[in-house]
Amino acid sequence: MLISHAVRHHVLRVTLHRDLDVTNRAAGALQIQALVQAHRPVRVVITVPTADPTPATLSTLARAHRMCASLGIPLALSGASARTRRLLDVTAE
């Protein structure tokens, strides 16, 4: 299982259970996209497995961030370092 999720008070919380690599980054991004489209949350919080995720995980997070921004949905990261949040230009949870 790459991710799990919960929805509470219209906030979608997604947990990445491990860092992604090139073989599963697209699957992770598609799963997040499907969750956002299905739940139409007012906010998305993604919990990352490490403070400094792999490039593939960063790629997935960037894709999720662009999608959420295009829908007007704020995205925050939990468990990420300040450097990672700056790279993606997102807030901390």
Short mmCIF file of C-alpha atoms in Angstrom, two decimals:
data_model
loop_
_atom_site.label_atom_id
_atom_site.label_comp_id
_atom_site.label_asym_id
_atom_site.label_seq_id
_atom_site.Cartn_x
_atom_site.Cartn_y
_atom_site.Cartn_z
CA MET A 1 0.00 0.00 0.00
CA LEU A 2 1.50 3.32 -1.09
CA ILE A 3 -0.92 5.65 0.65
CA SER A 4 -3.82 5.76 3.04
CA HIS A 5 -6.30 8.52 3.61
CA ALA A 6 -8.97 9.90 5.90
CA VAL A 7 -11.47 12.70 5.51
CA ARG A 8 -12.55 14.71 8.53
CA HIS A 9 -14.37 18.03 8.50
CA HIS A 10 -13.81 18.29 4.72
CA VAL A 11 -10.03 17.98 5.15
CA LEU A 12 -8.40 15.19 3.16
CA ARG A 13 -5.44 13.71 5.01
CA VAL A 14 -3.18 11.54 2.88
CA THR A 15 -0.30 9.53 4.33
CA LEU A 16 2.57 8.31 2.15
CA HIS A 17 3.76 5.13 3.87
CA ARG A 18 7.17 5.11 2.21
CA ASP A 19 9.26 7.22 -0.09
CA LEU A 20 8.34 6.74 -3.73
CA ASP A 21 10.67 5.76 -6.54
CA VAL A 22 10.40 6.06 -10.31
CA THR A 23 8.38 2.85 -10.55
CA ASN A 24 5.56 4.00 -8.28
CA ARG A 25 5.55 7.82 -8.33
CA ALA A 26 2.90 8.02 -11.06
CA ALA A 27 0.67 5.59 -9.15
CA GLY A 28 1.01 7.71 -6.01
CA ALA A 29 0.15 10.89 -7.90
CA LEU A 30 -2.86 9.27 -9.55
CA GLN A 31 -4.13 7.95 -6.21
CA ILE A 32 -3.90 11.42 -4.66
CA GLN A 33 -5.61 12.95 -7.69
CA ALA A 34 -8.45 10.42 -7.51
CA LEU A 35 -8.95 11.12 -3.79
CA VAL A 36 -9.09 14.88 -4.34
CA GLN A 37 -11.55 14.50 -7.20
CA ALA A 38 -13.73 12.06 -5.25
CA HIS A 39 -13.88 14.01 -1.97
CA ARG A 40 -13.56 17.65 -3.17
CA PRO A 41 -12.00 18.69 0.16
CA VAL A 42 -11.53 22.26 1.35
CA ARG A 43 -7.92 21.42 2.28
CA VAL A 44 -5.42 18.62 1.68
CA VAL A 45 -2.72 17.57 4.15
CA ILE A 46 -0.08 15.10 3.00
CA THR A 47 2.10 13.36 5.57
CA VAL A 48 5.46 12.34 4.16
CA PRO A 49 7.53 9.41 5.48
CA THR A 50 10.78 11.38 5.82
CA ALA A 51 11.71 15.02 6.39
CA ASP A 52 13.64 15.09 3.10
CA PRO A 53 11.78 12.90 0.59
CA THR A 54 13.31 11.28 -2.48
CA PRO A 55 13.17 13.11 -5.82
CA ALA A 56 10.37 10.80 -6.96
CA THR A 57 8.33 11.64 -3.87
CA LEU A 58 9.01 15.33 -4.43
CA SER A 59 7.80 14.93 -8.01
CA THR A 60 4.55 13.38 -6.79
CA LEU A 61 4.10 16.11 -4.19
CA ALA A 62 4.73 18.81 -6.80
CA ARG A 63 2.12 17.26 -9.08
CA ALA A 64 -0.39 17.12 -6.21
CA HIS A 65 0.40 20.74 -5.33
CA ARG A 66 -0.17 21.93 -8.92
CA MET A 67 -3.45 20.03 -9.12
CA CYS A 68 -4.70 21.39 -5.79
CA ALA A 69 -3.66 24.93 -6.75
CA SER A 70 -5.56 24.66 -10.03
CA LEU A 71 -8.67 23.66 -8.04
CA GLY A 72 -8.17 26.37 -5.42
CA ILE A 73 -7.53 23.82 -2.66
CA PRO A 74 -4.76 24.64 -0.15
CA LEU A 75 -2.16 21.89 0.36
CA ALA A 76 -0.02 21.45 3.46
CA LEU A 77 2.74 18.98 4.32
CA SER A 78 3.21 17.19 7.60
CA GLY A 79 6.55 15.65 8.54
CA ALA A 80 8.50 17.57 5.89
CA SER A 81 11.52 19.71 6.57
CA ALA A 82 11.40 23.46 6.07
CA ARG A 83 13.63 22.99 3.03
CA THR A 84 11.16 20.57 1.45
CA ARG A 85 8.24 22.90 2.14
CA ARG A 86 10.15 25.80 0.58
CA LEU A 87 10.92 23.72 -2.52
CA LEU A 88 7.23 23.06 -3.02
CA ASP A 89 6.07 26.42 -1.68
CA VAL A 90 3.59 24.85 0.75
CA THR A 91 2.77 25.36 4.41
CA ALA A 92 3.41 23.09 7.37
CA GLU A 93 0.67 21.18 9.09
#
